[in-house]
Tab-separated table of C-alpha atoms and ligand atoms in Angstrom:
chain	number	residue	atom	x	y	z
F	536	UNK	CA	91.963	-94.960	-4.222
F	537	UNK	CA	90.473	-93.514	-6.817
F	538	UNK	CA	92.376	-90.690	-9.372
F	539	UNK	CA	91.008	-88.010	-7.729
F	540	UNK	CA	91.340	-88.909	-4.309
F	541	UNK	CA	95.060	-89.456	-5.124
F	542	UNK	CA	95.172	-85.854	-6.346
F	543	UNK	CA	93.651	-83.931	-3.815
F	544	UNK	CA	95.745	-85.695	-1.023
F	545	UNK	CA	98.890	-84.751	-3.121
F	546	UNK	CA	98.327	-80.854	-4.009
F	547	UNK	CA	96.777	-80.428	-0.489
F	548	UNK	CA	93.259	-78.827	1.099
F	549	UNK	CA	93.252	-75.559	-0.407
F	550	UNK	CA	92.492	-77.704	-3.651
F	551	UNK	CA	89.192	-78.883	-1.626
F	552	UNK	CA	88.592	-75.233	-0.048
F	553	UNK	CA	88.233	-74.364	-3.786
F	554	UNK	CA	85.958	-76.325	-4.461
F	555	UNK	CA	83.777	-75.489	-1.902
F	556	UNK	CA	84.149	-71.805	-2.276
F	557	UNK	CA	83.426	-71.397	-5.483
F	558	UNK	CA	86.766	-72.247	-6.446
F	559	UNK	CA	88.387	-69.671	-4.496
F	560	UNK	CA	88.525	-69.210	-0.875
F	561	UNK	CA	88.353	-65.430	0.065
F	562	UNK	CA	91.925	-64.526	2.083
F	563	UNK	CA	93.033	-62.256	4.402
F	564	UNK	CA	96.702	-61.872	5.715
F	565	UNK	CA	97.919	-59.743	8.080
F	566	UNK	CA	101.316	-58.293	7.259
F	567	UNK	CA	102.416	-57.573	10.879
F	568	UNK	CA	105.952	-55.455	9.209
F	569	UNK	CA	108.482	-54.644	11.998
F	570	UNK	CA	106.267	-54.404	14.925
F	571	UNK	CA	105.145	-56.876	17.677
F	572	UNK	CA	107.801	-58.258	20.344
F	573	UNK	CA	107.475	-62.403	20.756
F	574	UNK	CA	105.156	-60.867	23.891
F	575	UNK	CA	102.959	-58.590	22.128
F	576	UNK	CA	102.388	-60.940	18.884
F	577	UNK	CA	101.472	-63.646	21.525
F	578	UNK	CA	98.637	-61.001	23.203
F	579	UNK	CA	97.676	-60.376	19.110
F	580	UNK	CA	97.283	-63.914	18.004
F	581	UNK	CA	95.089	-65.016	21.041
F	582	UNK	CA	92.661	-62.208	20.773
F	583	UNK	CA	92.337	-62.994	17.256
F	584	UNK	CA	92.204	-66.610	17.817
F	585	UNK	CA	89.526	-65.911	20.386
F	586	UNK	CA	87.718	-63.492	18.390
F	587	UNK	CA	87.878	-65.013	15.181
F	588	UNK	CA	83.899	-66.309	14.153
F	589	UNK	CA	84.053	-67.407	10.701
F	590	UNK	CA	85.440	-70.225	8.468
F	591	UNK	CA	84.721	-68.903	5.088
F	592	UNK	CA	87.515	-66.606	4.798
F	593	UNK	CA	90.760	-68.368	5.276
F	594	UNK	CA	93.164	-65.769	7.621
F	595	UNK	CA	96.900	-65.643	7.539
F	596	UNK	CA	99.066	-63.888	10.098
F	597	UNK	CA	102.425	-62.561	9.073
F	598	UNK	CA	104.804	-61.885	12.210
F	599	UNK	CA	108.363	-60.833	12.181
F	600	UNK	CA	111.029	-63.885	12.393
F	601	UNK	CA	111.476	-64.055	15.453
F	602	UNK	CA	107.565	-63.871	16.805
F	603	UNK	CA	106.758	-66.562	14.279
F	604	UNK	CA	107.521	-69.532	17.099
F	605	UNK	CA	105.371	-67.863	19.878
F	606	UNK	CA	102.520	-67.070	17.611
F	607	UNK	CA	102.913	-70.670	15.851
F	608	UNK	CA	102.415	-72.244	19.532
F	609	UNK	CA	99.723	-69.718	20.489
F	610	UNK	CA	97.611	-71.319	16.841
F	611	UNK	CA	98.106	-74.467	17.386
F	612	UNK	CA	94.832	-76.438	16.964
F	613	UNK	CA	93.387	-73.329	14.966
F	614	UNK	CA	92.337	-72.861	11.675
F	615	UNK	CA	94.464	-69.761	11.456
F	616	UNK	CA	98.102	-69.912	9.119
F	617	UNK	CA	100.907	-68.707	9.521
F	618	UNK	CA	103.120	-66.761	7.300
F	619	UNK	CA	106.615	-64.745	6.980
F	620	UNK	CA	107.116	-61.368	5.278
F	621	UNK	CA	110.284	-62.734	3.484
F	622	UNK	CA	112.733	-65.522	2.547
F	623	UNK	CA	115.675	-66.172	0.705
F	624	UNK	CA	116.071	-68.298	-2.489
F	625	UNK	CA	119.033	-70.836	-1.247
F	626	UNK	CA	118.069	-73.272	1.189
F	627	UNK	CA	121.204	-72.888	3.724
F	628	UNK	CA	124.741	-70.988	3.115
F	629	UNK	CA	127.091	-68.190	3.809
F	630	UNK	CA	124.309	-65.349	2.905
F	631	UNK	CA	124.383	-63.713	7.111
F	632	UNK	CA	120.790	-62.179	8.115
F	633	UNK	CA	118.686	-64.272	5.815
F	634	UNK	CA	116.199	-66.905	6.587
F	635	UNK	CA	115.707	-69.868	3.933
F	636	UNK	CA	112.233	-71.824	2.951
F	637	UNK	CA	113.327	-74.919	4.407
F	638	UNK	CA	113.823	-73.001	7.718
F	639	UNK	CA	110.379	-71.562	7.750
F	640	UNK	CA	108.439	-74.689	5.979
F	641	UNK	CA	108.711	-75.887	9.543
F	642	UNK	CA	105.898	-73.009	10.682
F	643	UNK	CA	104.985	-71.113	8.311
F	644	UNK	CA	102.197	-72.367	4.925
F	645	UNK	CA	102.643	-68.942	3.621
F	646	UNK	CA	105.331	-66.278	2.357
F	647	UNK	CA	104.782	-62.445	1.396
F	648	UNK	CA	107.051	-62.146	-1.450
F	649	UNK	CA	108.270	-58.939	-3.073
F	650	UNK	CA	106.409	-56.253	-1.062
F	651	UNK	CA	107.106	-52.573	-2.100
F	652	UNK	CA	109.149	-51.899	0.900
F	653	UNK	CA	111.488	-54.545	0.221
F	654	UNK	CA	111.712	-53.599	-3.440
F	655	UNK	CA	112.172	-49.806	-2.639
F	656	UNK	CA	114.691	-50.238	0.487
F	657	UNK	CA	116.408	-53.495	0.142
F	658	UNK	CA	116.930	-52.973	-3.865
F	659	UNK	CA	114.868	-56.398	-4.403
F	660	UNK	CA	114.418	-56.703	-8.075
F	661	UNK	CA	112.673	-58.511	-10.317
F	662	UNK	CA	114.989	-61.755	-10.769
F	663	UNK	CA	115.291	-62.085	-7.133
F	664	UNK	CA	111.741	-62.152	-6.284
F	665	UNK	CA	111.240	-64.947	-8.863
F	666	UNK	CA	114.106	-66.711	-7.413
F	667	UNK	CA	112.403	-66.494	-4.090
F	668	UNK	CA	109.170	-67.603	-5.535
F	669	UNK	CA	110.291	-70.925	-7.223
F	670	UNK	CA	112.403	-71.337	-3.832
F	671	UNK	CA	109.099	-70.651	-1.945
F	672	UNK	CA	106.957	-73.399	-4.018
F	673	UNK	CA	109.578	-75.717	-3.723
F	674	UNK	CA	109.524	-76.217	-0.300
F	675	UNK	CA	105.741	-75.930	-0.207
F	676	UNK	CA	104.799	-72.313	1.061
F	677	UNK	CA	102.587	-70.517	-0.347
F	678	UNK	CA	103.603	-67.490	-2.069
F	679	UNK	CA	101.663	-63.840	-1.346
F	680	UNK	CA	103.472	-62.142	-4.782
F	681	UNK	CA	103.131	-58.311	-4.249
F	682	UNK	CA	102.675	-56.295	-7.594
F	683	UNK	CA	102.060	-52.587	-7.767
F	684	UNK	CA	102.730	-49.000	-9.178
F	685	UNK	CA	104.754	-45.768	-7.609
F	686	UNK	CA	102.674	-42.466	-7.325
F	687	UNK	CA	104.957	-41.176	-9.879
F	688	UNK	CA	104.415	-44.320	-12.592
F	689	UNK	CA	100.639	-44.215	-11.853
F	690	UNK	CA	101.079	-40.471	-12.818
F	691	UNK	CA	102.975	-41.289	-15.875
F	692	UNK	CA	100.154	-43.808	-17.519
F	693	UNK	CA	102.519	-46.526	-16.151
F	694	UNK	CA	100.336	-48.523	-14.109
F	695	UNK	CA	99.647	-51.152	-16.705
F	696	UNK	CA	103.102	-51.803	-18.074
F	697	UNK	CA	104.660	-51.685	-14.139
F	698	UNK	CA	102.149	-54.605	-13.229
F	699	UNK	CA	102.211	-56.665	-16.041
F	700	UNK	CA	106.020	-56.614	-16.223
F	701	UNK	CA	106.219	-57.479	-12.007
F	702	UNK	CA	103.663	-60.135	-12.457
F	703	UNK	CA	105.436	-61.881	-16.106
F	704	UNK	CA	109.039	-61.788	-14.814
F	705	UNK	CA	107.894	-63.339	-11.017
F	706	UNK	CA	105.828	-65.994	-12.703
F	707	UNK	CA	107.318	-66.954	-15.985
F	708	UNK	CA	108.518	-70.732	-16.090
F	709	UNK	CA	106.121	-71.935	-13.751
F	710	UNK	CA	103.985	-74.980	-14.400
F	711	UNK	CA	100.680	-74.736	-14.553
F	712	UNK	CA	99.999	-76.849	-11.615
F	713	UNK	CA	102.513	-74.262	-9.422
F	714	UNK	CA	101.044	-71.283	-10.557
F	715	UNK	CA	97.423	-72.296	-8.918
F	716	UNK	CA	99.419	-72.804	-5.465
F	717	UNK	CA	100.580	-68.675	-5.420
F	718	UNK	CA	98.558	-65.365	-4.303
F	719	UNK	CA	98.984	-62.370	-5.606
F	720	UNK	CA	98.350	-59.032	-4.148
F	721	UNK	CA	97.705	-56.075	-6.165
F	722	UNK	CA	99.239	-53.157	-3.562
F	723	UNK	CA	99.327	-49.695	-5.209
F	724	UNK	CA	102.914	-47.988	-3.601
F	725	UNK	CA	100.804	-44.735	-3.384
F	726	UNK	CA	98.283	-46.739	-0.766
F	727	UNK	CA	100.301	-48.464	1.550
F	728	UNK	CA	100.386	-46.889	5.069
F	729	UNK	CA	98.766	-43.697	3.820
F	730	UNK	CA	95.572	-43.849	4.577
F	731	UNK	CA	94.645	-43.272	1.026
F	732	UNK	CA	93.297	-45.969	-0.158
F	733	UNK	CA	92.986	-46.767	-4.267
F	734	UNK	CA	89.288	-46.951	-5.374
F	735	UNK	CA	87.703	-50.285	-5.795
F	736	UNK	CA	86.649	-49.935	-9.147
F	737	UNK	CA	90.270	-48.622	-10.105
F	738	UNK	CA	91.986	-51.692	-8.178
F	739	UNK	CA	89.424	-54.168	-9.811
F	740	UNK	CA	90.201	-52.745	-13.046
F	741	UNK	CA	94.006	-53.622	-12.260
F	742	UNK	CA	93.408	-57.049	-11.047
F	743	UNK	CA	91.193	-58.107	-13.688
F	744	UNK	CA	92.730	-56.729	-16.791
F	745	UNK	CA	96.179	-56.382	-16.204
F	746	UNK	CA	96.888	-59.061	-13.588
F	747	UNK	CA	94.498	-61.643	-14.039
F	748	UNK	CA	95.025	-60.645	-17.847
F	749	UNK	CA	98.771	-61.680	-17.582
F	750	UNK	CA	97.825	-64.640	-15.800
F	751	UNK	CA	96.020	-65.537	-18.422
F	752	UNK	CA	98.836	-64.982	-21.088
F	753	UNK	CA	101.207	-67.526	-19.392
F	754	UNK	CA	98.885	-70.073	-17.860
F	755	UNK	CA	95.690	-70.115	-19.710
F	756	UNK	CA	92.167	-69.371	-18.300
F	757	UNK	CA	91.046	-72.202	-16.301
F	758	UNK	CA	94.613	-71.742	-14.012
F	759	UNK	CA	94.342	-68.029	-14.238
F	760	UNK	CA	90.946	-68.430	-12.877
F	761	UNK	CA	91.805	-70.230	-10.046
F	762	UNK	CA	94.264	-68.451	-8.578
F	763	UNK	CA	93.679	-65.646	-5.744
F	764	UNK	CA	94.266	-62.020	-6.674
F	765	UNK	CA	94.317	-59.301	-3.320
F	766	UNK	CA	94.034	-56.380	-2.864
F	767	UNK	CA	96.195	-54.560	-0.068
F	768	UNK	CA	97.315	-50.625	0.450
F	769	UNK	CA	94.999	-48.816	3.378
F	770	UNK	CA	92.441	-51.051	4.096
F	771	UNK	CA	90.053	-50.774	7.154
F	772	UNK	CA	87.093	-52.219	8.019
F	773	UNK	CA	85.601	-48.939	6.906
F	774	UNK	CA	86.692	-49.740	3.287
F	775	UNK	CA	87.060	-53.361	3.492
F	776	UNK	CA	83.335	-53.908	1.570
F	777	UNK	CA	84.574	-51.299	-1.561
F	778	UNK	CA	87.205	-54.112	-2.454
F	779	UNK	CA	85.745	-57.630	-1.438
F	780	UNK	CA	82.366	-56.797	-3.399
F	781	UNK	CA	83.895	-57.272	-6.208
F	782	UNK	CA	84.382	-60.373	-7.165
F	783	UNK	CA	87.668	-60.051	-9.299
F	784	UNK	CA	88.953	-59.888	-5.532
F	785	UNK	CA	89.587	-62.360	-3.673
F	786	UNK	CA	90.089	-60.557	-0.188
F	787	UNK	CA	93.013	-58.307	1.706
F	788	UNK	CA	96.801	-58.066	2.335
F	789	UNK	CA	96.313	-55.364	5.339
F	790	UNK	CA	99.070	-53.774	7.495
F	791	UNK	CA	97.963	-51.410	9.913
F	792	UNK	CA	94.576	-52.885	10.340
F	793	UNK	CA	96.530	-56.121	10.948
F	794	UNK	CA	98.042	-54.350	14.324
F	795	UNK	CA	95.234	-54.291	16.478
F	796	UNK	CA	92.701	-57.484	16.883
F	797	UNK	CA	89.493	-55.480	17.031
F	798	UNK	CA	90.190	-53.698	13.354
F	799	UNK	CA	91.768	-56.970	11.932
F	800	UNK	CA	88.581	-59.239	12.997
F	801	UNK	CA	86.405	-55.917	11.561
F	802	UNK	CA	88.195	-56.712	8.217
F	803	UNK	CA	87.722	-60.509	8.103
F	804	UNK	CA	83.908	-60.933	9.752
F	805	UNK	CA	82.989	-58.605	6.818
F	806	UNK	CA	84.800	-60.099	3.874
F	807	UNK	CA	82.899	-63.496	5.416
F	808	UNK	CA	79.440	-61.378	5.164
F	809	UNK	CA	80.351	-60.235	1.974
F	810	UNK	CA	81.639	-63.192	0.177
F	811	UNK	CA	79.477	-65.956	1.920
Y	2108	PGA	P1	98.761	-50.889	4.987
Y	2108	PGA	O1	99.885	-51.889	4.446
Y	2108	PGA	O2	97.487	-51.695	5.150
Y	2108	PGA	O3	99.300	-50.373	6.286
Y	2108	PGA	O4	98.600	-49.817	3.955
Y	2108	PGA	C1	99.586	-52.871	3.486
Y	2108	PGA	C2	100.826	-53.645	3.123
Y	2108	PGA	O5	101.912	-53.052	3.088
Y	2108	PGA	O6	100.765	-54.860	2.879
């Protein structure tokens, strides 16, 4: 077996789906929030199963706990992952109502990690969404780090400083070769769930100067370049084509759009049209 051989079997196929794609696969995940019952996530994940025509863009679902083992079955086979909305940074202990990595590993490639709403109502700072990153990579899921300004910062000139400092202090002390595993998603606070959202030029602005910029800082450009920036806050597939045109971005965490199958497949047959 050659060197190379060896290394793509270790680090895993989205190594190979790089290289076919230019080195980076176009991604969208559906953050599902609290909604769906085990019954209605099952109805979900079929009709996007069933619906889904395209292999280009790799699609992630995000369920609540306890619809993750229905929609997990209801995959099976598919080319479709599957991934949580949160996870804590121990792998078992005394810490009631959380779920740890080595519990999900057993369904789940992928983990949304820091979202706004968890940073705004369960008080998740900074250290803790590290903590839950390393724990995350160490287990092998794949981290969806979410990075983004308040109305009020972006009104204060604070955008840059707000995402530079989320994306440093989740990041810093990661090797090189972890760092290329993780996601971000650039989701401005003002955009999520309010039908406004940001501009594409503004959000590629973010994501290439300030996020992929900081990426750069602590893991040099080739690793930087290789790693998958999103955008996420509002997205349809009305507005879908403002973002994935550009090619600083790398495709779409959505929410609401992620409810129904119809809007959701909208979303992900045109970021395949787009990015193909
Ligand atoms: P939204 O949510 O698409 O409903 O704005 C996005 C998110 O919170 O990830």
């Amino acid at each position: 077996m050659s060197f190379e051989d060896h290394l793509s079997i270790s680090i895993g196929d989205h190594i190979l789906h790089r290289a076919r794609w230019n080195m980076r696969q176009p991604l969208i995940a559906g953050n599902w929030k609290m909604n769906k019952t085990a019954t209605e996530g099952q109805v979900l994940a079929q009709a996007i199963r069933l619906g889904l025509q395209t292999s280009v863009v790799e699609v992630v679902l995000c369920p609540p706990f306890p619809v993750i083992p229905i929609v997990h079955a209801t995959l099976q086979g598919s080319s479709i992952r599957l991934g949580a909305q949160n996870v804590h940074w121990e792998d078992a202990g005394a810490f009631t109502g959380e779920v740890s990595p080595v519990m999900l590993k057993e369904w789940c490639q992928y983990v949304i990690i820091g979202h706004s709403e968890r940073r705004q109502y369960f008080r998740e700072d900074d250290e803790m969404i590290r903590r839950k990153v390393l724990a995350a990579l160490r287990h092998g899921l794949i981290p969806i780090l979410c990075v983004g300004e308040t109305l009020a910062q972006r009104e204060a000139g604070e955008t840059e400083g707000v995402v530079t400092a989320q994306t440093r202090r989740a990041l810093e002390g990661l090797t090189p070769e972890q760092a290329t595993r993780v996601v971000i998603a650039y989701e401005p606070v003002w955009a999520i769930g309010t039908g406004r959202a940001a501009n594409g030029a503004d959000a590629e602005k973010v994501i290439q100067r300030w996020v992929r910029g900081t990426l750069e800082e602590l893991f040099g450009p080739a690793v930087a370049q290789q790693m998958r920036i999103l955008y996420g806050g509002s997205v349809t597939p009305e507005n879908i084509t403002e973002f994935i045109c550009r090619p600083a971005i790398d495709g779409a965490l959505v929410g609401g759009a992620s409810l129904r199958a119809e809007t959701f497949l909208g979303i992900i047959h045109e970021t395949a049209r787009v990015k193909a």
